[in-house]
C-alpha positions as a printed Julia matrix, in Angstrom:
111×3 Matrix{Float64}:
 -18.28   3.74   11.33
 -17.26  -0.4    11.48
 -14.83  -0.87   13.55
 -11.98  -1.59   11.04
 -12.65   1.77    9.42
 -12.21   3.16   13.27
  -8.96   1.3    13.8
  -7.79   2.26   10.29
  -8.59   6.08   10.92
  -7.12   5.46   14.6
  -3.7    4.58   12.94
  -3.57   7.37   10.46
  -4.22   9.48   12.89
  -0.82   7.54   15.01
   1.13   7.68   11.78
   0.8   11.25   11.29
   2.59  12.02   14.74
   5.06   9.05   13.76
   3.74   6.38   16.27
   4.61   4.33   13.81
   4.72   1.39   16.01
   1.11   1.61   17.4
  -0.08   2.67   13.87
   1.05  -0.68   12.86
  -1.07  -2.55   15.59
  -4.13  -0.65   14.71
  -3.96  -1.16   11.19
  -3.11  -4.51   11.81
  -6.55  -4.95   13.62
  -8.53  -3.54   11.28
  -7.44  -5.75    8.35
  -8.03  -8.71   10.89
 -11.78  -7.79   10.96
 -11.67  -6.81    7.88
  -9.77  -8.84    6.07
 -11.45  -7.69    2.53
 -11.36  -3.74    3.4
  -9.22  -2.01    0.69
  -8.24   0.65    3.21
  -7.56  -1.61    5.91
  -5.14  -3.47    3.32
  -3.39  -0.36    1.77
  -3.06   1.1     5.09
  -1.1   -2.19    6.15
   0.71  -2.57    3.31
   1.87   1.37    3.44
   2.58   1.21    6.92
   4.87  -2.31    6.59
   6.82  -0.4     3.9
   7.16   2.86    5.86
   8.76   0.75    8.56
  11.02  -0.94    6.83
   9.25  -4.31    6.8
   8.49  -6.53    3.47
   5.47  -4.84    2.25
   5.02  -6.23   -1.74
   2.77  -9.27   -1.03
   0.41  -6.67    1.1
   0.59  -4.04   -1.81
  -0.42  -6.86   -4.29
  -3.3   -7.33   -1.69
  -4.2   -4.17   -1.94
  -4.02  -3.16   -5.14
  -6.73  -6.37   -6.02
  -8.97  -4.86   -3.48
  -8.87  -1.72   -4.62
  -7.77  -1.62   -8.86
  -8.56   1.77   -9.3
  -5.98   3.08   -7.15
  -2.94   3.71   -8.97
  -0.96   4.61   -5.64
  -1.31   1.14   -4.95
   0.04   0.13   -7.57
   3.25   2.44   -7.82
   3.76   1.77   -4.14
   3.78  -2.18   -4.97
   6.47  -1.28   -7.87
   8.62   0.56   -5.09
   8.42  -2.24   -2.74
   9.52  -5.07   -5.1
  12.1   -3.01   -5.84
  12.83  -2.36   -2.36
  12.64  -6.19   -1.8
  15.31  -6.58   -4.46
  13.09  -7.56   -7.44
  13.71  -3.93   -9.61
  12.44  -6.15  -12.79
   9.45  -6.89  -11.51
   8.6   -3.58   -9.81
   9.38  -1.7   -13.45
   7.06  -4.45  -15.33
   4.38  -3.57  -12.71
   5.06   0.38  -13.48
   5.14  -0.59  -17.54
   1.99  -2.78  -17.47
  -0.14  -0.04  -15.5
   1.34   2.63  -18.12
   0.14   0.49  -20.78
  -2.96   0.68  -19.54
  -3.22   4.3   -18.14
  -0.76   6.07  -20.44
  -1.78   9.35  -18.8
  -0.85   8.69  -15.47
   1.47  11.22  -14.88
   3.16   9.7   -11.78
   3.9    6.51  -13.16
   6.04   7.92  -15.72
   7.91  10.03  -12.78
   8.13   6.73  -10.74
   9.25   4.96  -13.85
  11.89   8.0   -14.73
């Protein structure tokens, strides 16, 4: 195991007892040695956004590391909107619908 994937797994592992604070600094490691790790970028990103902290421009990150991951990609939506731009976090939804009609929880995100 690299050590970003231990620091990433170390703050899962934090957020799941809701040491959200130390999560954050682990997570915030890893993507330091790792700056090109598409865990160590969601995990960032997700953690930013659980605590309340601008999180879109990591999700973005994220979601170019790792393209396939449609969680990325409907958590980027919910933290433009969250950040105030609603337009552009339902044109993120709409575009990814557009090109994964199926995907079941973009329509519920969307809804």
């Amino acid at each position: 195991m690299s050590g970003a994937a231990a620091f990433v797994d170390r703050a899962a592992a934090l957020a799941r007892v809701q040491r959200m604070e130390e999560a954050l600094q682990a997570v915030e490691k890893a993507a330091r040695i790792a700056p090109n790790d598409p865990r160590a970028a969601a995990g960032l990103a997700q953690l930013n956004f659980e605590t309340w902290r601008p999180a879109a421009a990591l999700f973005e990150k994220a979601a170019h590391l790792a393209p396939q991951n449609f969680d990325l990609v409907r958590n980027h939506s919910l933290a433009l909107a969250a950040e105030g731009d609603i337009t552009a976090g339902v044109r993120k939804l709409e575009d990814a619908l557009s090109a994964a009609p199926f995907w079941v929880d973009g329509h519920r995100t969307l809804a």
